[in-house]
Coordinates of C-alpha atoms in Angstrom, one line a residue:
M89 CA -60.4 61.5 -50.1
L90 CA -59.0 60.2 -46.7
E91 CA -60.3 56.8 -47.2
E92 CA -60.2 56.5 -51.1
N93 CA -56.3 57.4 -50.6
E94 CA -54.8 55.9 -47.8
P95 CA -52.4 53.4 -49.2
A96 CA -51.3 56.1 -51.4
I97 CA -50.7 58.6 -48.6
I98 CA -48.9 56.1 -47.0
A99 CA -47.1 55.5 -49.7
S100 CA -45.6 59.1 -50.1
L101 CA -44.9 59.5 -45.8
R102 CA -42.6 56.6 -46.9
E103 CA -40.9 57.8 -48.8
D104 CA -40.6 61.2 -47.7
L105 CA -40.1 60.2 -44.7
D106 CA -39.7 56.7 -44.1
K107 CA -42.3 56.6 -41.3
P108 CA -43.8 53.5 -40.5
E109 CA -47.2 52.6 -41.8
L110 CA -48.9 52.6 -38.0
E111 CA -47.5 56.7 -37.3
S112 CA -48.7 57.5 -41.1
S113 CA -51.6 55.2 -41.0
V114 CA -52.9 56.8 -37.2
F115 CA -51.2 59.9 -36.2
E116 CA -52.0 61.6 -39.8
V117 CA -55.1 59.7 -41.7
A118 CA -57.4 58.6 -38.2
M119 CA -57.1 61.6 -37.2
L120 CA -57.9 63.8 -39.4
K121 CA -61.3 61.8 -40.0
N122 CA -61.8 62.5 -36.6
S123 CA -61.3 66.0 -37.0
V124 CA -63.4 65.7 -40.2
T125 CA -66.3 64.1 -37.9
L126 CA -66.5 66.0 -34.9
A127 CA -66.5 68.7 -37.5
L128 CA -70.2 67.6 -39.4
K129 CA -71.8 66.5 -36.1
E130 CA -70.8 70.0 -34.2
L131 CA -71.5 72.8 -36.8
K132 CA -74.8 72.9 -36.7
H133 CA -74.2 74.1 -33.0
W134 CA -71.0 76.0 -33.6
M135 CA -72.5 78.0 -36.3
T136 CA -75.1 78.7 -33.7
P137 CA -75.4 82.4 -32.5
E138 CA -73.9 83.5 -29.1
K139 CA -77.6 84.7 -26.6
V140 CA -75.9 86.7 -24.1
K141 CA -77.0 89.4 -21.2
T142 CA -77.6 92.7 -22.3
S143 CA -77.0 96.3 -19.9
I144 CA -79.8 98.7 -18.4
M145 CA -78.3 101.4 -20.1
T146 CA -79.7 99.6 -23.5
F147 CA -82.8 98.3 -22.1
P148 CA -85.2 96.8 -23.1
S149 CA -82.3 95.1 -26.3
S150 CA -81.6 91.5 -26.5
A151 CA -78.2 91.1 -27.9
E152 CA -76.1 88.0 -29.5
I153 CA -72.7 86.8 -31.0
L154 CA -72.5 85.9 -34.7
P155 CA -69.5 84.0 -36.3
E156 CA -68.9 84.7 -39.5
P157 CA -66.0 83.9 -41.7
L158 CA -62.8 85.7 -42.2
G159 CA -62.9 85.3 -46.0
V160 CA -59.6 84.6 -47.7
V161 CA -57.3 82.6 -45.6
L162 CA -53.9 81.4 -46.5
I163 CA -52.8 78.3 -44.4
I164 CA -49.0 77.1 -44.7
S165 CA -47.7 73.9 -43.7
A166 CA -45.1 72.0 -42.3
W167 CA -43.0 68.4 -44.1
N168 CA -42.9 66.3 -40.3
Y169 CA -47.0 65.8 -40.4
P170 CA -47.6 67.0 -44.3
F171 CA -51.3 65.5 -44.3
L172 CA -52.3 66.2 -40.9
L173 CA -50.7 69.9 -40.4
S174 CA -52.5 70.6 -43.6
L175 CA -55.5 69.6 -43.2
D176 CA -56.5 69.8 -39.8
P177 CA -56.5 73.6 -40.1
V178 CA -58.3 73.2 -43.6
V179 CA -61.5 71.5 -41.9
G180 CA -61.1 74.4 -39.4
A181 CA -61.5 76.7 -42.4
I182 CA -63.7 75.0 -44.6
A183 CA -65.9 74.8 -41.2
A184 CA -65.7 78.2 -40.4
G185 CA -66.7 79.2 -44.1
N186 CA -63.6 80.8 -45.3
A187 CA -62.1 80.1 -48.9
L188 CA -58.3 79.3 -48.8
V189 CA -55.3 78.9 -50.3
L190 CA -52.5 76.0 -48.6
K191 CA -49.3 75.7 -48.8
P192 CA -47.2 72.4 -48.5
S193 CA -44.3 72.4 -47.3
E194 CA -41.0 71.4 -50.1
I195 CA -39.5 69.7 -47.9
A196 CA -42.0 66.4 -48.4
P197 CA -42.0 66.9 -52.1
A198 CA -43.8 63.2 -52.4
A199 CA -47.2 64.5 -50.0
S200 CA -47.0 67.9 -51.4
S201 CA -47.9 66.3 -54.8
L202 CA -50.4 63.7 -53.6
L203 CA -52.5 67.0 -51.4
T204 CA -52.4 69.0 -54.7
K205 CA -53.5 65.9 -56.7
L206 CA -56.1 65.0 -54.4
I207 CA -57.2 69.0 -53.0
G208 CA -58.1 69.5 -57.2
E209 CA -60.2 66.1 -57.8
Y210 CA -61.6 65.9 -54.3
L211 CA -62.5 69.9 -53.0
D212 CA -64.4 72.9 -55.0
S213 CA -61.4 74.6 -56.7
S214 CA -63.3 77.5 -56.5
S215 CA -63.2 77.9 -52.8
I216 CA -59.7 76.2 -51.6
R217 CA -56.7 75.9 -53.8
V218 CA -52.9 74.4 -53.8
V219 CA -49.9 76.4 -54.2
E220 CA -47.1 73.9 -54.5
G221 CA -43.1 75.3 -54.2
A222 CA -40.2 76.9 -52.2
V223 CA -38.6 80.4 -51.1
N224 CA -40.6 81.9 -54.4
E225 CA -43.6 80.7 -53.7
T226 CA -44.1 80.9 -50.3
S227 CA -42.6 84.9 -51.0
A228 CA -45.5 86.0 -53.9
L229 CA -48.1 84.1 -51.7
L230 CA -47.1 86.3 -48.2
D231 CA -47.1 89.8 -50.4
Q232 CA -50.8 88.5 -51.6
K233 CA -53.5 90.6 -48.8
W234 CA -55.0 87.7 -46.2
D235 CA -57.7 87.9 -44.1
K236 CA -56.2 85.8 -41.9
I237 CA -52.8 83.6 -42.2
F238 CA -52.5 79.9 -40.0
Y239 CA -48.7 78.7 -40.1
T240 CA -46.9 75.5 -38.4
G241 CA -43.4 75.5 -38.3
N242 CA -40.1 77.4 -36.7
G243 CA -40.1 80.6 -35.4
K244 CA -37.3 82.1 -38.3
I245 CA -39.5 81.8 -40.6
A246 CA -43.2 83.1 -38.6
R247 CA -41.0 85.9 -38.5
I248 CA -41.1 86.5 -41.3
V249 CA -44.6 85.6 -41.8
M250 CA -45.5 87.8 -38.8
A251 CA -43.3 90.6 -40.9
A252 CA -45.7 90.3 -43.9
A253 CA -48.9 89.9 -42.4
A254 CA -48.0 93.3 -40.7
K255 CA -48.3 95.6 -43.9
H256 CA -52.0 94.5 -44.3
L257 CA -52.5 94.9 -41.0
T258 CA -53.7 90.3 -41.3
P259 CA -53.6 88.1 -38.0
V260 CA -51.8 85.2 -37.5
V261 CA -51.3 81.8 -35.8
L262 CA -48.6 81.0 -35.6
E263 CA -48.2 77.4 -34.7
L264 CA -43.9 76.6 -33.4
G265 CA -42.2 74.8 -31.4
G266 CA -39.9 75.1 -28.5
K267 CA -37.6 72.8 -26.5
S268 CA -40.5 70.9 -24.8
P269 CA -39.5 69.3 -21.2
A270 CA -40.3 65.8 -19.4
V271 CA -40.1 66.6 -15.7
V272 CA -39.3 62.9 -13.8
D273 CA -40.0 62.6 -10.6
S274 CA -38.8 59.6 -8.5
G275 CA -41.2 57.3 -6.6
I276 CA -42.8 56.2 -10.2
N277 CA -43.8 53.6 -12.0
L278 CA -40.4 54.0 -14.5
Q279 CA -41.4 51.8 -16.7
V280 CA -44.4 52.7 -18.1
S281 CA -43.0 56.0 -17.3
V282 CA -39.9 55.5 -19.5
R283 CA -42.6 53.5 -22.2
R284 CA -44.4 57.2 -22.5
I285 CA -41.5 59.2 -22.9
I286 CA -40.3 56.9 -25.6
A287 CA -43.5 57.3 -27.7
G288 CA -43.8 60.9 -27.1
K289 CA -39.9 61.3 -28.5
W290 CA -39.0 58.5 -31.1
G291 CA -42.8 57.1 -31.5
C292 CA -43.3 60.7 -32.9
N293 CA -41.8 60.7 -36.7
N294 CA -38.6 60.4 -34.5
G295 CA -38.8 63.1 -32.8
Q296 CA -38.7 65.2 -35.1
A297 CA -42.1 67.0 -33.9
C298 CA -43.1 69.9 -32.5
I299 CA -44.5 68.5 -29.5
S300 CA -41.9 65.6 -28.6
P301 CA -39.9 65.7 -25.5
D302 CA -36.3 68.0 -25.2
Y303 CA -35.0 67.2 -22.5
I304 CA -35.7 65.1 -19.7
L305 CA -34.6 66.9 -16.1
T306 CA -34.9 64.5 -12.8
T307 CA -32.8 64.6 -9.8
K308 CA -28.8 63.0 -10.0
D309 CA -30.2 60.2 -7.2
N310 CA -32.9 59.1 -10.0
A311 CA -30.8 60.0 -13.3
P312 CA -29.0 56.5 -13.5
K313 CA -32.0 54.2 -13.2
L314 CA -33.9 56.2 -15.6
V315 CA -31.4 56.0 -17.8
G316 CA -30.5 52.3 -17.7
T317 CA -34.4 52.3 -18.4
L318 CA -35.1 54.1 -21.2
K319 CA -31.6 51.9 -22.4
Q320 CA -33.9 48.5 -22.1
E321 CA -37.1 49.8 -23.4
L322 CA -35.3 51.3 -26.3
E323 CA -33.6 48.3 -27.1
K324 CA -37.1 46.5 -26.8
F325 CA -38.6 48.6 -28.6
Y326 CA -36.4 49.4 -31.5
G327 CA -33.9 46.5 -31.4
K328 CA -29.9 46.3 -30.4
N329 CA -29.2 48.0 -34.7
P330 CA -32.1 50.6 -34.2
L331 CA -30.4 52.3 -37.9
E332 CA -32.4 49.3 -39.2
S333 CA -35.0 49.6 -37.7
K334 CA -38.2 49.3 -39.8
D335 CA -40.4 51.7 -37.1
L336 CA -38.1 54.7 -37.1
S337 CA -38.6 57.4 -39.2
R338 CA -35.6 58.7 -41.0
I339 CA -33.7 62.4 -41.2
V340 CA -36.1 64.7 -42.9
N341 CA -32.6 65.8 -45.4
A342 CA -29.3 65.8 -45.5
N343 CA -29.6 69.5 -44.3
H344 CA -31.7 68.3 -41.0
F345 CA -28.6 64.9 -40.6
A346 CA -25.8 67.9 -40.7
R347 CA -27.8 70.2 -37.9
L348 CA -28.4 66.9 -35.4
S349 CA -24.8 65.5 -36.2
K350 CA -23.1 69.3 -35.8
L351 CA -24.9 69.6 -32.0
L352 CA -24.0 66.1 -31.7
D353 CA -20.3 66.6 -32.1
D354 CA -20.4 69.5 -29.9
D355 CA -17.4 69.6 -27.7
K356 CA -19.2 70.1 -24.7
V357 CA -22.0 67.0 -25.3
S358 CA -20.1 64.9 -27.6
G359 CA -18.8 62.9 -24.3
K360 CA -21.8 63.3 -22.7
I361 CA -23.6 60.3 -25.0
V362 CA -24.6 57.5 -22.5
H363 CA -26.7 55.5 -25.3
G364 CA -26.7 55.6 -29.0
G365 CA -24.8 57.8 -31.2
E366 CA -24.9 55.6 -34.2
R367 CA -25.3 57.5 -37.6
D368 CA -25.9 56.3 -41.7
K369 CA -24.9 59.5 -43.6
S370 CA -26.2 57.8 -46.6
K371 CA -29.5 56.4 -45.3
L372 CA -30.3 60.0 -43.6
R373 CA -30.7 57.7 -40.3
I374 CA -29.5 58.5 -35.8
S375 CA -30.2 56.1 -34.3
P376 CA -32.0 57.2 -30.4
T377 CA -29.0 59.1 -28.7
I378 CA -29.4 60.0 -24.9
L379 CA -26.4 62.0 -23.5
L380 CA -26.5 62.2 -19.4
D381 CA -25.5 65.6 -17.4
V382 CA -24.7 68.2 -20.2
P383 CA -24.2 71.9 -19.7
R384 CA -27.4 73.6 -19.6
D385 CA -24.6 76.3 -22.2
S386 CA -24.3 73.7 -25.1
L387 CA -25.4 73.6 -28.7
I388 CA -28.4 70.9 -27.7
M389 CA -29.0 73.0 -25.2
N390 CA -30.2 76.6 -27.0
E391 CA -32.4 75.7 -29.2
E392 CA -35.1 73.0 -30.6
I393 CA -33.6 69.3 -31.8
F394 CA -36.3 68.5 -33.8
G395 CA -35.0 64.9 -33.5
P396 CA -33.7 61.8 -32.1
L397 CA -31.5 62.9 -29.6
L398 CA -32.7 62.8 -26.0
P399 CA -30.3 65.6 -23.6
I400 CA -30.9 64.1 -19.4
L401 CA -30.7 67.8 -17.1
M402 CA -29.5 67.1 -13.9
V403 CA -31.0 68.4 -10.8
D404 CA -30.4 68.8 -6.4
K405 CA -34.0 68.7 -5.9
I406 CA -36.7 67.9 -8.6
E407 CA -38.5 71.3 -7.9
D408 CA -35.5 72.9 -9.2
S409 CA -36.6 71.6 -12.8
F410 CA -40.0 74.1 -12.8
D411 CA -37.1 77.2 -11.8
I412 CA -34.9 75.7 -15.4
I413 CA -37.9 75.4 -17.5
N414 CA -38.8 78.9 -16.1
T415 CA -35.8 80.9 -17.5
G416 CA -36.1 79.7 -20.6
T417 CA -38.4 80.5 -23.5
K418 CA -41.9 79.2 -23.0
P419 CA -42.2 75.4 -24.6
L420 CA -45.2 73.9 -26.4
A421 CA -45.8 71.5 -24.4
A422 CA -44.2 70.6 -20.7
Y423 CA -44.4 67.0 -19.2
L424 CA -44.3 65.9 -15.7
F425 CA -44.1 62.3 -14.5
S426 CA -45.1 62.4 -10.9
N427 CA -47.5 60.8 -7.9
N428 CA -47.4 63.5 -6.0
K429 CA -49.8 65.7 -5.7
K430 CA -48.1 68.6 -4.7
L431 CA -45.5 68.7 -7.3
K432 CA -48.5 68.8 -9.7
Q433 CA -50.6 71.7 -8.1
Q434 CA -46.6 73.3 -8.0
F435 CA -46.4 72.0 -11.9
V436 CA -49.3 73.0 -12.8
A437 CA -49.2 76.8 -11.4
T438 CA -45.9 77.4 -11.7
V439 CA -44.6 76.4 -15.3
S440 CA -46.2 78.2 -18.3
A441 CA -46.4 76.5 -21.6
G442 CA -48.8 76.0 -24.3
G443 CA -49.9 72.6 -22.6
L444 CA -48.6 70.6 -20.2
L445 CA -49.9 66.6 -19.9
I446 CA -49.0 65.0 -16.5
N447 CA -47.7 61.3 -16.7
D448 CA -47.5 61.0 -20.7
T449 CA -46.8 63.0 -23.2
A450 CA -48.3 64.2 -26.8
V451 CA -51.3 62.4 -26.4
H452 CA -53.1 65.7 -25.1
L453 CA -52.9 66.5 -28.5
V454 CA -56.4 64.0 -29.8
V455 CA -58.4 65.7 -27.0
H456 CA -60.6 67.5 -29.3
T457 CA -61.7 69.9 -26.3
L458 CA -58.7 71.7 -25.4
P459 CA -57.0 73.9 -27.1
F460 CA -53.7 73.3 -29.3
G461 CA -51.6 76.0 -29.1
G462 CA -48.1 78.2 -28.1
V463 CA -47.5 80.7 -26.4
Q464 CA -45.1 83.9 -26.8
E465 CA -42.5 81.5 -28.0
S466 CA -43.5 78.5 -29.5
G467 CA -46.9 80.0 -31.4
T468 CA -49.4 82.4 -30.6
G469 CA -54.0 81.0 -31.4
A470 CA -54.7 77.7 -30.6
Y471 CA -56.8 75.2 -33.0
H472 CA -57.8 71.7 -32.7
G473 CA -62.1 70.7 -32.8
K474 CA -64.1 73.8 -31.9
F475 CA -61.4 76.0 -31.6
S476 CA -60.3 75.5 -35.5
F477 CA -63.9 76.8 -36.2
D478 CA -63.1 79.7 -33.4
A479 CA -59.3 80.7 -35.8
F480 CA -61.0 81.6 -39.2
T481 CA -63.5 82.9 -37.9
H482 CA -65.2 86.9 -36.7
K483 CA -67.3 86.8 -33.8
K484 CA -69.4 89.5 -35.0
A485 CA -71.1 91.4 -32.0
V486 CA -75.3 92.0 -32.6
L487 CA -77.4 94.3 -30.4
Y488 CA -81.2 93.9 -31.2
R489 CA -82.7 97.9 -29.6
S490 CA -86.1 98.3 -29.5
L491 CA -87.8 102.4 -30.9
M492 CA -90.1 102.1 -27.5
G493 CA -88.4 104.0 -24.4
D494 CA -86.6 105.9 -25.4
A495 CA -85.3 107.8 -22.5
P496 CA -84.0 111.6 -22.5
L497 CA -80.6 111.3 -20.6
R498 CA -78.3 110.6 -23.0
Y499 CA -79.6 114.0 -25.1
P500 CA -79.2 117.5 -23.9
P501 CA -79.4 119.7 -22.4
Y502 CA -77.4 118.2 -20.2
T503 CA -77.8 118.4 -15.7
K504 CA -76.4 117.6 -13.3
S505 CA -79.8 114.8 -11.7
K506 CA -79.0 113.2 -15.6
L507 CA -75.6 113.3 -14.8
R508 CA -76.0 111.4 -11.2
L509 CA -78.7 109.2 -12.5
L510 CA -76.5 108.1 -15.7
K511 CA -73.3 107.5 -13.8
V512 CA -75.2 105.6 -11.7
L513 CA -77.1 103.3 -14.5
M514 CA -73.8 102.8 -15.6
S515 CA -72.6 101.1 -12.0
G516 CA -75.3 98.3 -12.3
N517 CA -76.1 99.4 -8.6
I518 CA -79.9 99.0 -8.1
L519 CA -80.3 101.0 -4.7
G520 CA -78.0 103.7 -6.4
I521 CA -80.7 103.7 -8.9
I522 CA -83.7 104.6 -6.8
R523 CA -81.6 107.1 -4.7
A524 CA -80.4 108.7 -8.4
L525 CA -84.7 108.4 -9.4
F526 CA -85.7 110.1 -6.2
G527 CA -83.0 112.4 -5.6
W528 CA -82.1 110.8 -2.5
S529 CA -78.1 111.5 -1.4
K530 CA -76.6 108.3 -0.4
A531 CA -75.9 109.4 3.0

């Protein structure tokens, strides 16, 4: 499906988001192909029951953990990466043996329509269906009883999803977002670091990505050099008039354009713009924008930006950044740029986020051996690679016992010697078992 329809997929993403072909081809199509290839290669191994040790209490016996499908699952996806975020969970759900309904986002209508068409043509319609629509259709789907709900989006809708799931005690995976920080230390290769920040921010759907750096933390001494390098590299990548650049996605719709404009027009930050800030409402375009020394109580610092605006906060010592991060809600990702081994260790030990990345942004997403997911406000559950298979699987515990060697210890009449022996058997202490068998006291 992906190989035969890549041009149509790229065209639909251009229509919905004006997404550059490279981003569409790499982040939507190629990454999905990798997920499918991995599942085909590893599925036999993933499905194999896992042999586990047993207890002396059940001797003689053997045990295994057997993965089985959950049943019928609902996948509600997002508009910013409408193919990747729809079909990557679908790969896991199919691999695990489930039937499923996919609800793509109505905010990306061209992609939603194409998904419906292609899935109907290529996949088994008796097990896999697409339901298009908006609030009414989503609400109707959430009223049904599912064996699992997988939702990608924002925290506001996630609360509605979780409340609906609670009515049927349905488990959920919530892939959300949050304010993902990037801490920039001094004494690093600033050009490479800035390029990687730009790639993770504006090179990921013009900031409309859950793992994009949401704000930067750096020292007051380092801030001028950081801003200067950001300006220089942004101009190299997107030209002197970035509103005309074909390498930047547009803002998805007028509502999101108005939301981002409100963040920029806030009295507390409108004078803090040190680069960019240009807007074209008719084309839904906002240029890459840097804001320096932004107050922490401003609008832009109290909600996920999800767009091309990048505030910079200044601290006296770089270690102070970790305290600022930890006073907020836990983000989906947190980034550190540093050559300082001790600082890296402190960052990993003290900062809690869905995932951490040192000296780059966003690319942890492509490492299939790492789980991708949030914590607390940034989500619950994880997927990618085997973690996708596990997300849609029940791990069934199976114990096999023989009818031979039936010990009378567990049966009435209960005696003190039986109690003593059962206690030491439960503890697994071999010496204690020998003492109990021979009636020896501990002394």
